[in-house]
Tab-separated table of C-alpha atoms in Angstrom:
chain	number	residue	atom	x	y	z
A	192	MET	CA	10.740	13.707	-73.031
A	193	PHE	CA	7.694	15.494	-71.282
A	194	LYS	CA	5.791	14.023	-74.244
A	195	VAL	CA	7.113	10.325	-73.869
A	196	ILE	CA	5.953	10.614	-70.301
A	197	THR	CA	2.857	11.199	-70.835
A	198	ARG	CA	2.269	9.449	-73.238
A	199	LYS	CA	3.069	6.659	-71.888
A	200	LEU	CA	1.174	7.809	-68.308
A	201	GLY	CA	-2.048	7.823	-70.541
A	202	ALA	CA	-1.177	4.490	-72.213
A	203	ASN	CA	-0.898	2.530	-68.569
A	204	MET	CA	-3.983	4.890	-67.025
A	205	GLU	CA	-5.801	2.495	-70.448
A	206	ASN	CA	-4.701	-0.364	-68.929
A	207	LEU	CA	-5.750	0.352	-65.357
A	208	LEU	CA	-9.404	1.433	-66.389
A	209	ILE	CA	-9.507	-2.247	-68.852
A	210	ASN	CA	-8.094	-3.976	-65.787
A	211	ILE	CA	-10.882	-2.786	-63.733
A	212	LEU	CA	-13.133	-3.576	-65.083
A	213	PHE	CA	-12.391	-7.076	-66.860
A	214	VAL	CA	-12.166	-7.681	-62.613
A	215	LEU	CA	-15.247	-6.258	-62.354
A	216	LEU	CA	-17.118	-8.515	-64.974
A	217	PRO	CA	-16.878	-11.770	-63.369
A	218	ILE	CA	-18.641	-10.172	-60.503
A	219	LEU	CA	-21.918	-8.950	-63.358
A	220	ILE	CA	-22.049	-12.386	-64.939
A	221	PHE	CA	-21.748	-13.944	-60.800
A	222	GLN	CA	-25.283	-11.921	-60.307
A	223	LEU	CA	-26.496	-13.341	-63.027
A	224	PHE	CA	-25.857	-17.017	-63.067
A	225	TYR	CA	-24.217	-17.864	-60.411
A	226	ILE	CA	-26.358	-17.512	-57.353
A	227	ASN	CA	-28.537	-18.521	-59.693
A	228	THR	CA	-27.159	-22.149	-60.882
A	229	ASP	CA	-27.004	-25.471	-59.674
A	230	LEU	CA	-24.302	-26.345	-57.106
A	231	LYS	CA	-22.855	-28.309	-59.233
A	232	TYR	CA	-22.064	-26.027	-61.924
A	233	LYS	CA	-20.782	-23.154	-60.209
A	234	ASN	CA	-17.407	-23.586	-59.586
A	235	ILE	CA	-17.402	-24.214	-63.159
A	236	ILE	CA	-18.108	-21.130	-63.719
A	237	LEU	CA	-16.203	-19.106	-61.290
A	238	ALA	CA	-13.277	-21.039	-63.237
A	239	THR	CA	-14.359	-19.985	-66.657
A	240	VAL	CA	-15.005	-16.446	-65.909
A	241	PHE	CA	-12.120	-15.427	-63.365
A	242	SER	CA	-9.213	-17.458	-65.948
A	243	ILE	CA	-10.970	-14.935	-68.476
A	244	SER	CA	-10.770	-11.929	-66.832
A	245	ILE	CA	-7.112	-13.002	-65.968
A	246	LEU	CA	-5.802	-13.262	-69.639
A	247	ILE	CA	-7.277	-10.033	-70.345
A	248	CYS	CA	-5.680	-8.696	-66.971
A	249	MET	CA	-2.146	-9.760	-68.100
A	250	ASN	CA	-2.539	-9.042	-72.053
A	251	PHE	CA	-3.044	-5.445	-71.228
A	252	PRO	CA	-0.987	-4.886	-68.050
A	253	ILE	CA	-0.473	-0.937	-66.705
A	254	THR	CA	2.969	-1.206	-66.698
A	255	ASN	CA	5.586	-3.171	-69.279
A	256	TYR	CA	8.632	-2.142	-67.280
A	257	GLU	CA	11.667	-3.855	-68.588
A	258	GLY	CA	9.974	-7.086	-69.789
A	259	HIS	CA	7.791	-7.087	-66.302
A	260	LEU	CA	4.341	-6.784	-66.397
A	261	PHE	CA	2.421	-5.651	-63.870
A	262	ASP	CA	-1.573	-5.680	-64.195
A	263	LEU	CA	-4.672	-6.637	-61.472
A	264	ARG	CA	-4.910	-10.424	-62.180
A	265	TYR	CA	-4.522	-11.568	-58.786
A	266	ILE	CA	-7.563	-9.690	-57.618
A	267	ALA	CA	-9.648	-12.327	-59.631
A	268	PHE	CA	-7.583	-15.030	-58.654
A	269	VAL	CA	-8.006	-14.310	-55.181
A	270	LEU	CA	-12.040	-13.391	-55.653
A	271	GLY	CA	-12.314	-16.720	-57.416
A	272	ALA	CA	-10.100	-18.879	-55.085
A	273	LEU	CA	-12.463	-16.304	-52.506
A	274	TYR	CA	-15.818	-17.409	-53.600
A	275	GLY	CA	-14.758	-20.756	-55.405
A	276	GLY	CA	-13.408	-22.764	-53.065
A	277	LYS	CA	-10.198	-24.746	-53.438
A	278	ARG	CA	-9.916	-26.466	-56.523
A	279	VAL	CA	-10.845	-22.970	-57.764
A	280	ALA	CA	-7.678	-21.658	-56.495
A	281	ILE	CA	-5.332	-24.431	-58.159
A	282	PHE	CA	-6.728	-24.122	-61.341
A	283	LEU	CA	-6.810	-20.496	-61.460
A	284	TYR	CA	-3.119	-20.662	-60.235
A	285	PHE	CA	-1.836	-23.017	-62.923
A	286	VAL	CA	-4.037	-20.198	-65.310
A	287	ILE	CA	-1.785	-17.659	-64.463
A	288	LEU	CA	1.357	-19.898	-64.177
A	289	THR	CA	0.850	-20.899	-67.875
A	290	TYR	CA	0.089	-17.857	-69.727
A	291	ARG	CA	2.947	-15.796	-68.418
A	292	PHE	CA	5.187	-19.137	-69.235
A	293	TYR	CA	3.957	-18.677	-72.736
A	294	ILE	CA	4.388	-14.575	-72.907
A	295	GLY	CA	8.505	-15.450	-71.408
A	296	GLY	CA	10.188	-12.743	-70.536
A	297	ALA	CA	12.442	-12.889	-66.841
A	298	GLY	CA	9.232	-11.938	-65.478
A	299	PHE	CA	7.956	-15.641	-65.153
A	300	TYR	CA	10.422	-16.392	-61.941
A	301	ILE	CA	8.065	-12.695	-60.483
A	302	ALA	CA	4.821	-14.199	-61.168
A	303	LEU	CA	5.486	-17.825	-59.886
A	304	ILE	CA	6.736	-16.491	-56.664
A	305	ASP	CA	3.565	-14.113	-56.463
A	306	SER	CA	1.243	-17.322	-57.375
A	307	THR	CA	2.698	-19.332	-54.905
A	308	LEU	CA	2.982	-16.658	-52.368
A	309	LEU	CA	-0.963	-16.174	-52.778
A	310	LEU	CA	-1.550	-20.261	-53.195
A	311	ILE	CA	-0.891	-20.825	-50.035
A	312	VAL	CA	-2.386	-17.880	-48.172
A	313	LEU	CA	-4.972	-18.578	-49.611
A	314	LEU	CA	-4.887	-22.263	-49.165
A	315	PHE	CA	-4.262	-22.505	-45.443
A	316	LEU	CA	-5.647	-19.116	-44.056
A	317	LEU	CA	-8.412	-17.061	-45.675
A	318	ILE	CA	-10.612	-19.950	-47.681
A	319	PRO	CA	-11.171	-22.217	-44.928
A	320	LYS	CA	-12.531	-19.371	-42.122
A	321	TYR	CA	-13.450	-16.557	-45.129
A	322	GLN	CA	-16.695	-17.259	-44.518
A	323	THR	CA	-17.295	-16.565	-40.809
A	324	TYR	CA	-15.569	-13.014	-41.411
A	325	SER	CA	-17.185	-9.523	-41.079
A	326	LEU	CA	-18.054	-7.613	-44.131
A	327	LYS	CA	-15.148	-4.761	-42.637
A	328	THR	CA	-12.597	-7.641	-41.808
A	329	LYS	CA	-12.688	-8.780	-45.743
A	330	ILE	CA	-12.323	-6.241	-47.072
A	331	ILE	CA	-9.191	-4.517	-44.832
A	332	GLY	CA	-8.203	-7.978	-44.837
A	333	THR	CA	-8.256	-8.798	-49.150
A	334	MET	CA	-6.864	-4.840	-49.705
A	335	ALA	CA	-4.298	-5.396	-47.348
A	336	LEU	CA	-3.191	-9.087	-48.730
A	337	LEU	CA	-2.996	-7.786	-52.701
A	338	GLY	CA	-1.336	-4.308	-51.484
A	339	LEU	CA	1.126	-6.772	-49.170
A	340	VAL	CA	1.373	-9.042	-52.414
A	341	ALA	CA	2.142	-5.832	-55.019
A	342	ILE	CA	4.572	-4.385	-52.703
A	343	ILE	CA	6.879	-8.146	-51.910
A	344	SER	CA	6.558	-8.165	-55.631
A	345	LEU	CA	8.303	-5.238	-56.621
A	346	ILE	CA	11.223	-5.429	-54.353
A	347	THR	CA	11.082	-8.863	-55.354
A	348	CYS	CA	12.006	-7.572	-58.843
A	349	HIS	CA	14.426	-4.633	-57.915
A	350	THR	CA	16.129	-7.460	-55.618
A	351	LEU	CA	16.727	-9.819	-58.298
A	352	PHE	CA	17.290	-7.915	-60.834
A	353	GLY	CA	18.437	-4.374	-59.405
A	354	PHE	CA	16.307	-1.542	-61.206
A	355	ILE	CA	13.092	-2.227	-60.800
A	356	LEU	CA	12.921	0.304	-57.792
A	357	HIS	CA	13.965	2.662	-60.388
A	358	ALA	CA	10.791	3.200	-62.410
A	359	PRO	CA	8.566	6.617	-62.670
A	360	THR	CA	7.336	6.580	-59.528
A	361	VAL	CA	4.080	7.450	-60.312
A	362	PHE	CA	3.559	4.246	-62.297
A	363	LEU	CA	4.330	1.840	-58.597
A	364	SER	CA	2.268	3.671	-57.178
A	365	SER	CA	-0.421	3.154	-59.107
A	366	PHE	CA	-0.211	-0.207	-59.298
A	367	ILE	CA	0.223	-0.938	-55.359
A	368	VAL	CA	-2.761	1.221	-55.045
A	369	ALA	CA	-5.405	0.097	-57.698
A	370	GLN	CA	-4.229	-3.535	-56.239
A	371	ALA	CA	-5.840	-2.509	-53.122
A	372	LEU	CA	-8.793	-0.560	-54.085
A	373	THR	CA	-9.973	-2.409	-56.393
A	374	MET	CA	-9.708	-5.924	-54.407
A	375	GLY	CA	-11.963	-3.887	-51.847
A	376	LEU	CA	-14.460	-2.308	-53.778
A	377	SER	CA	-14.606	-6.167	-55.885
A	378	VAL	CA	-15.255	-8.132	-52.619
A	379	TYR	CA	-17.831	-4.996	-51.256
A	380	PHE	CA	-19.802	-5.452	-54.906
A	381	LEU	CA	-19.804	-9.506	-53.906
A	382	GLU	CA	-21.185	-9.847	-50.141
A	383	TYR	CA	-24.227	-6.974	-51.797
A	384	LEU	CA	-25.253	-9.334	-53.920
A	385	ILE	CA	-25.384	-12.163	-52.048
A	386	THR	CA	-27.366	-10.192	-48.909
A	387	ILE	CA	-29.319	-9.123	-51.474
A	388	HIS	CA	-29.970	-12.540	-52.640
A	389	THR	CA	-30.048	-14.061	-49.546
A	390	MET	CA	-32.991	-10.998	-48.423
A	391	LYS	CA	-34.608	-12.581	-50.963
A	392	GLN	CA	-34.920	-16.092	-50.468
A	393	GLN	CA	-35.914	-15.474	-47.352
A	394	LEU	CA	-39.043	-13.136	-48.002
A	395	TYR	CA	-40.210	-15.233	-50.489
A	396	HIS	CA	-40.013	-18.109	-48.013
A	397	ASN	CA	-41.747	-15.669	-44.696
A	398	GLU	CA	-44.813	-14.626	-47.425
A	399	LYS	CA	-45.755	-18.285	-48.013
A	400	LEU	CA	-45.467	-19.702	-44.465
A	401	LYS	CA	-47.376	-16.190	-43.347
A	402	SER	CA	-50.159	-16.941	-46.497
A	403	LEU	CA	-52.664	-18.018	-42.772
A	404	SER	CA	-56.191	-17.748	-45.381
A	405	GLU	CA	-55.063	-19.419	-48.277
A	406	MET	CA	-53.542	-21.941	-46.036
A	407	ALA	CA	-56.370	-22.602	-44.073
A	408	ALA	CA	-58.322	-22.541	-47.087
A	409	SER	CA	-56.084	-25.429	-48.980
A	410	ILE	CA	-56.848	-27.515	-45.603
A	411	SER	CA	-60.249	-27.462	-45.695
A	412	HIS	CA	-60.501	-28.419	-49.412
A	413	GLU	CA	-57.587	-31.408	-48.876
A	414	VAL	CA	-59.696	-32.810	-46.066
A	415	ARG	CA	-63.078	-31.958	-47.769
A	416	ASN	CA	-62.630	-34.867	-50.777
A	417	PRO	CA	-62.118	-37.769	-48.466
A	418	LEU	CA	-64.685	-37.089	-47.032
A	419	THR	CA	-67.027	-36.881	-49.916
A	420	VAL	CA	-65.259	-39.946	-50.610
A	421	THR	CA	-66.378	-41.595	-47.910
A	422	ARG	CA	-69.685	-39.950	-47.581
A	423	GLY	CA	-70.900	-41.637	-50.894
A	424	PHE	CA	-69.755	-44.851	-49.231
A	425	ILE	CA	-72.091	-44.817	-46.748
A	426	GLN	CA	-74.955	-43.296	-48.828
A	427	LEU	CA	-73.623	-46.612	-51.380
A	428	LEU	CA	-73.491	-48.579	-47.854
A	429	LYS	CA	-77.356	-47.569	-47.291
A	430	SER	CA	-78.958	-49.242	-51.232
A	431	PRO	CA	-81.057	-52.246	-51.074
A	432	GLY	CA	-79.791	-55.391	-52.409
A	433	ILE	CA	-76.455	-54.831	-51.805
A	434	ASP	CA	-74.037	-57.666	-51.402
A	435	ASP	CA	-71.917	-58.557	-48.280
A	436	LYS	CA	-68.766	-58.065	-50.986
A	437	LYS	CA	-69.609	-54.492	-51.868
A	438	LYS	CA	-69.820	-53.917	-48.390
A	439	ASP	CA	-66.706	-54.617	-46.957
A	440	THR	CA	-64.796	-53.033	-49.800
A	441	TYR	CA	-67.354	-49.793	-49.266
A	442	LEU	CA	-65.674	-50.190	-45.370
A	443	ASP	CA	-62.874	-50.836	-46.431
A	444	LEU	CA	-62.097	-47.595	-49.084
A	445	SER	CA	-64.308	-45.234	-46.925
A	446	LEU	CA	-61.185	-45.974	-43.676
A	447	GLN	CA	-58.834	-45.939	-46.595
A	448	GLU	CA	-60.272	-41.777	-46.948
A	449	LEU	CA	-60.832	-40.720	-43.465
A	450	ASP	CA	-57.116	-42.514	-42.370
A	451	ARG	CA	-55.907	-39.860	-45.194
A	452	ALA	CA	-57.788	-37.251	-43.682
A	453	GLU	CA	-56.437	-37.758	-40.619
A	454	SER	CA	-53.014	-37.882	-42.145
A	455	ILE	CA	-53.551	-34.083	-43.304
A	456	ILE	CA	-54.847	-33.118	-40.426
A	457	SER	CA	-51.676	-34.188	-37.816
A	458	ASP	CA	-49.439	-33.455	-40.276
A	459	TYR	CA	-50.235	-29.851	-41.239
A	460	LEU	CA	-51.233	-29.142	-36.680
A	461	THR	CA	-47.767	-30.772	-36.446
A	462	PHE	CA	-46.394	-27.564	-39.081
A	463	ALA	CA	-49.080	-24.760	-37.419
A	464	LYS	CA	-48.477	-25.331	-33.664
A	465	PRO	CA	-45.347	-23.592	-32.349
A	466	HIS	CA	-42.845	-25.890	-30.695
A	467	VAL	CA	-43.149	-24.909	-27.008
A	468	ASN	CA	-43.475	-26.691	-24.287
A	469	ILE	CA	-42.311	-30.093	-26.184
A	470	GLU	CA	-40.591	-32.536	-23.722
A	471	LEU	CA	-36.707	-32.032	-24.705
A	472	GLU	CA	-34.603	-35.406	-24.458
A	473	LEU	CA	-30.833	-36.679	-25.141
A	474	LEU	CA	-31.128	-39.051	-28.295
A	475	ASN	CA	-28.700	-41.432	-29.329
A	476	ILE	CA	-28.259	-40.505	-32.845
A	477	THR	CA	-27.564	-43.656	-34.122
A	478	ASP	CA	-30.092	-45.523	-32.381
A	479	GLU	CA	-32.919	-43.026	-33.712
A	480	MET	CA	-31.840	-44.075	-36.739
A	481	ASN	CA	-31.593	-47.941	-36.597
A	482	TYR	CA	-35.153	-47.290	-35.619
A	483	VAL	CA	-36.493	-45.773	-38.717
A	484	ALA	CA	-34.662	-48.039	-41.078
A	485	ASN	CA	-36.400	-50.809	-38.712
A	486	VAL	CA	-39.933	-49.365	-39.414
A	487	MET	CA	-39.429	-48.737	-42.623
A	488	GLN	CA	-37.902	-51.939	-43.887
A	489	PRO	CA	-41.432	-53.686	-44.675
A	490	TYR	CA	-42.237	-50.909	-46.634
A	491	ALA	CA	-39.637	-50.409	-48.833
A	492	LEU	CA	-39.841	-54.741	-49.329
A	493	MET	CA	-42.793	-54.024	-50.823
A	494	GLN	CA	-42.046	-51.150	-53.169
A	495	ASN	CA	-38.495	-53.212	-54.133
A	496	VAL	CA	-35.978	-51.065	-52.330
A	497	SER	CA	-33.176	-52.294	-50.027
A	498	ILE	CA	-31.436	-49.896	-47.587
A	499	THR	CA	-28.233	-50.170	-46.123
A	500	LYS	CA	-26.854	-48.368	-43.107
A	501	LYS	CA	-23.567	-46.230	-42.396
A	502	PHE	CA	-23.017	-45.189	-39.596
A	503	PHE	CA	-19.567	-43.758	-38.722
A	504	ILE	CA	-19.738	-42.770	-35.524
A	505	LYS	CA	-21.112	-45.220	-32.347
A	506	GLU	CA	-22.637	-43.144	-29.977
A	507	SER	CA	-23.587	-39.601	-29.768
A	508	TYR	CA	-26.028	-37.576	-28.660
A	509	ILE	CA	-28.779	-34.745	-29.838
A	510	LEU	CA	-31.517	-32.987	-28.314
A	511	GLY	CA	-35.057	-32.993	-29.213
A	512	ASN	CA	-38.214	-35.000	-29.319
A	513	ARG	CA	-38.220	-38.312	-29.791
A	514	LYS	CA	-41.952	-39.105	-31.730
A	515	GLN	CA	-41.123	-35.778	-34.239
A	516	PHE	CA	-37.631	-36.628	-34.929
A	517	HIS	CA	-39.061	-40.017	-35.833
A	518	GLN	CA	-41.674	-38.487	-37.682
A	519	CYS	CA	-39.616	-36.054	-39.635
A	520	LEU	CA	-37.093	-38.508	-40.618
A	521	ILE	CA	-39.986	-41.566	-41.891
A	522	ASN	CA	-41.533	-38.829	-43.597
A	523	LEU	CA	-38.209	-38.542	-45.866
A	524	SER	CA	-37.713	-41.668	-45.454
A	525	LYS	CA	-41.545	-42.840	-46.995
A	526	ASN	CA	-40.955	-40.190	-49.654
A	527	ALA	CA	-37.119	-40.963	-50.750
A	528	ILE	CA	-38.919	-45.103	-50.812
A	529	GLU	CA	-41.932	-44.122	-53.337
A	530	SER	CA	-39.425	-42.078	-55.463
A	531	MET	CA	-38.105	-45.105	-56.592
A	532	GLN	CA	-41.196	-46.736	-57.924
A	533	SER	CA	-39.035	-49.556	-59.811
A	534	GLY	CA	-36.560	-50.372	-56.686
A	535	GLY	CA	-33.906	-48.686	-56.398
A	536	LYS	CA	-31.669	-48.270	-52.679
A	537	LEU	CA	-32.057	-46.305	-49.777
A	538	GLU	CA	-28.468	-45.573	-47.859
A	539	PHE	CA	-28.824	-43.937	-44.244
A	540	LYS	CA	-25.776	-42.123	-43.168
A	541	VAL	CA	-24.804	-40.900	-39.856
A	542	SER	CA	-21.360	-38.898	-39.390
A	543	LYS	CA	-20.249	-36.299	-37.545
A	544	GLU	CA	-17.933	-32.883	-37.689
A	545	ASN	CA	-16.970	-30.135	-36.410
A	546	ASN	CA	-19.781	-30.310	-33.461
A	547	LYS	CA	-22.788	-30.584	-35.578
A	548	ILE	CA	-23.692	-34.795	-36.465
A	549	THR	CA	-24.722	-34.852	-39.792
A	550	LEU	CA	-27.524	-37.324	-40.909
A	551	GLN	CA	-27.851	-38.059	-44.786
A	552	LEU	CA	-30.731	-39.927	-46.900
A	553	THR	CA	-29.662	-40.680	-49.940
A	554	ASP	CA	-32.139	-42.786	-52.354
A	555	THR	CA	-31.734	-44.161	-56.039
A	556	GLY	CA	-35.651	-42.090	-57.343
A	557	VAL	CA	-36.323	-39.703	-60.151
A	558	GLY	CA	-34.671	-37.206	-58.557
A	559	MET	CA	-35.867	-33.196	-58.861
A	560	SER	CA	-35.266	-30.234	-60.905
A	561	SER	CA	-33.354	-27.039	-59.115
A	562	GLU	CA	-36.687	-25.334	-59.223
A	563	GLN	CA	-38.515	-28.247	-57.314
A	564	ILE	CA	-35.994	-28.092	-55.095
A	565	ALA	CA	-36.656	-25.001	-54.368
A	566	ARG	CA	-39.814	-25.202	-53.668
A	567	LEU	CA	-40.147	-28.116	-51.187
A	568	GLY	CA	-40.971	-27.200	-47.726
A	569	VAL	CA	-43.932	-25.274	-49.285
A	570	PRO	CA	-47.290	-26.343	-47.963
A	571	PHE	CA	-48.758	-28.541	-50.693
A	572	PHE	CA	-46.034	-28.561	-53.006
A	573	THR	CA	-45.789	-32.040	-53.811
A	574	ASN	CA	-44.418	-34.382	-56.664
A	575	LYS	CA	-46.537	-37.389	-56.109
A	576	GLU	CA	-49.873	-37.389	-58.278
A	577	LYS	CA	-51.513	-38.097	-54.729
A	578	GLY	CA	-49.184	-36.020	-52.148
A	579	THR	CA	-49.877	-32.694	-50.335
A	580	GLY	CA	-46.443	-31.891	-49.674
A	581	LEU	CA	-47.486	-31.284	-45.664
A	582	GLY	CA	-45.069	-34.615	-45.217
A	583	THR	CA	-42.157	-32.977	-45.916
A	584	MET	CA	-43.243	-29.338	-45.045
A	585	VAL	CA	-43.806	-31.329	-41.175
A	586	ALA	CA	-39.630	-32.583	-42.315
A	587	PHE	CA	-38.514	-29.089	-42.815
A	588	SER	CA	-40.379	-28.024	-39.942
A	589	ILE	CA	-38.835	-30.128	-37.161
A	590	VAL	CA	-35.437	-29.977	-37.983
A	591	LYS	CA	-35.870	-25.501	-37.771
A	592	ALA	CA	-36.780	-26.475	-34.716
A	593	MET	CA	-34.337	-28.415	-33.455
A	594	LYS	CA	-31.488	-25.379	-34.431
A	595	GLY	CA	-30.885	-27.848	-37.475
A	596	GLU	CA	-30.334	-27.216	-41.238
A	597	ILE	CA	-31.873	-29.732	-44.586
A	598	LYS	CA	-30.137	-28.847	-47.457
A	599	VAL	CA	-31.517	-31.128	-50.945
A	600	ASN	CA	-28.809	-32.223	-53.674
A	601	SER	CA	-31.117	-33.961	-56.941
A	602	LYS	CA	-30.554	-34.900	-60.312
A	603	LEU	CA	-33.737	-35.573	-62.234
A	604	ASN	CA	-33.068	-39.562	-62.973
A	605	ALA	CA	-30.228	-40.031	-60.785
A	606	GLY	CA	-31.393	-39.795	-57.523
A	607	THR	CA	-31.366	-37.322	-54.418
A	608	THR	CA	-29.982	-36.901	-51.036
A	609	PHE	CA	-31.041	-35.012	-47.767
A	610	THR	CA	-28.563	-33.976	-45.699
A	611	ILE	CA	-29.779	-33.097	-42.272
A	612	SER	CA	-27.018	-31.097	-39.743
A	613	ILE	CA	-28.519	-31.099	-35.960
A	614	PRO	CA	-25.394	-29.834	-33.255
A	615	GLU	CA	-24.371	-31.679	-30.861
A	616	SER	CA	-25.606	-32.054	-27.553
A	617	VAL	CA	-23.333	-33.145	-24.536
A	618	SER	CA	-23.359	-37.545	-23.904
A	619	LYS	CA	-25.343	-38.652	-21.748
A	620	SER	CA	-23.166	-39.762	-19.394
A	621	THR	CA	-22.388	-36.250	-18.289
A	622	THR	CA	-25.426	-35.656	-17.945
A	623	ASP	CA	-26.030	-38.383	-15.372
């Protein structure tokens, strides 16, 4: 009898380690692929790897007692749901039920109850607010949830079938403890990887922005080019026997190059000077977006681009500097129009959610790769042949100064969407 119990205990401990291994394995895949993958593929990766984790856990149960499987499938379920969102949660829910139904046995009904209970808690309580919790709260909360689900599962089994709690205590206790501890460890590792990735990104941008000496050299080079061209045309104007038509051509080209030099300097100064002592005012977001759309209309028509507007709010205000805000939107709009060389559509959209104003500029242009998106806002990075990258850099700087954030979603040959979120300010009527 002792040998039989020892053999069962050894087999269950082996299966417990297999369960833990395949719960932690998706975290390694998360580190290698997830945080460096385009947004549209992330949920697919999560759903796939956690589905595999669930299936393997169910194939190697910690305890198979009277047809009831006890394993760590719900850890993979909860992790996938919390870091993948509601769609991944629903997908994993059906993976569990489908495979448990395939295995068969009375334990399917327990799996149905446990999975449904977990899904409801995840969809309506945890997922909407999970990212706002501290690391300590995330770990303790998820450990408590999994431990509670394990206990409820055992009690439900005993209530319905009347024998589960007669199983060896070491099996039952190991099942509950393993659930809670592995859950907490998994959350800690995931959050640690996300934090490290965020720090690396921040360090990357800080290193780029603090390289003032390199930027100064680049500015000098960018400005010197149009000045050199202008100097050459002026020297040509002194040539004897030059006709009036050529003079006019040389003058026009000289003025264009001087305008380009002035634009480069202005963009650099807007980015480089600190945003202090700038006059702030309440801006009606729909009025400002209408203004920018009207300003860009002639340029858009020249490029065979149509501009459409979708405003889902009538009146809402933000705090900022009108000229800088116009400059930000005009820079982004101009880039969008220039990305549609064969014509297209530029859409301005305004909406509000959670006390934040959301502005979207969507074009049907050439789009960008994930590598190009990652470098947006870096000085002198541009996708245009004659661009300097300063216009986009200025736009990013202005949004940041307004305590907002800007996100880019793009696909090659399928267009780009710039999404700007800015905190809503008090209404004008409140301040009067």
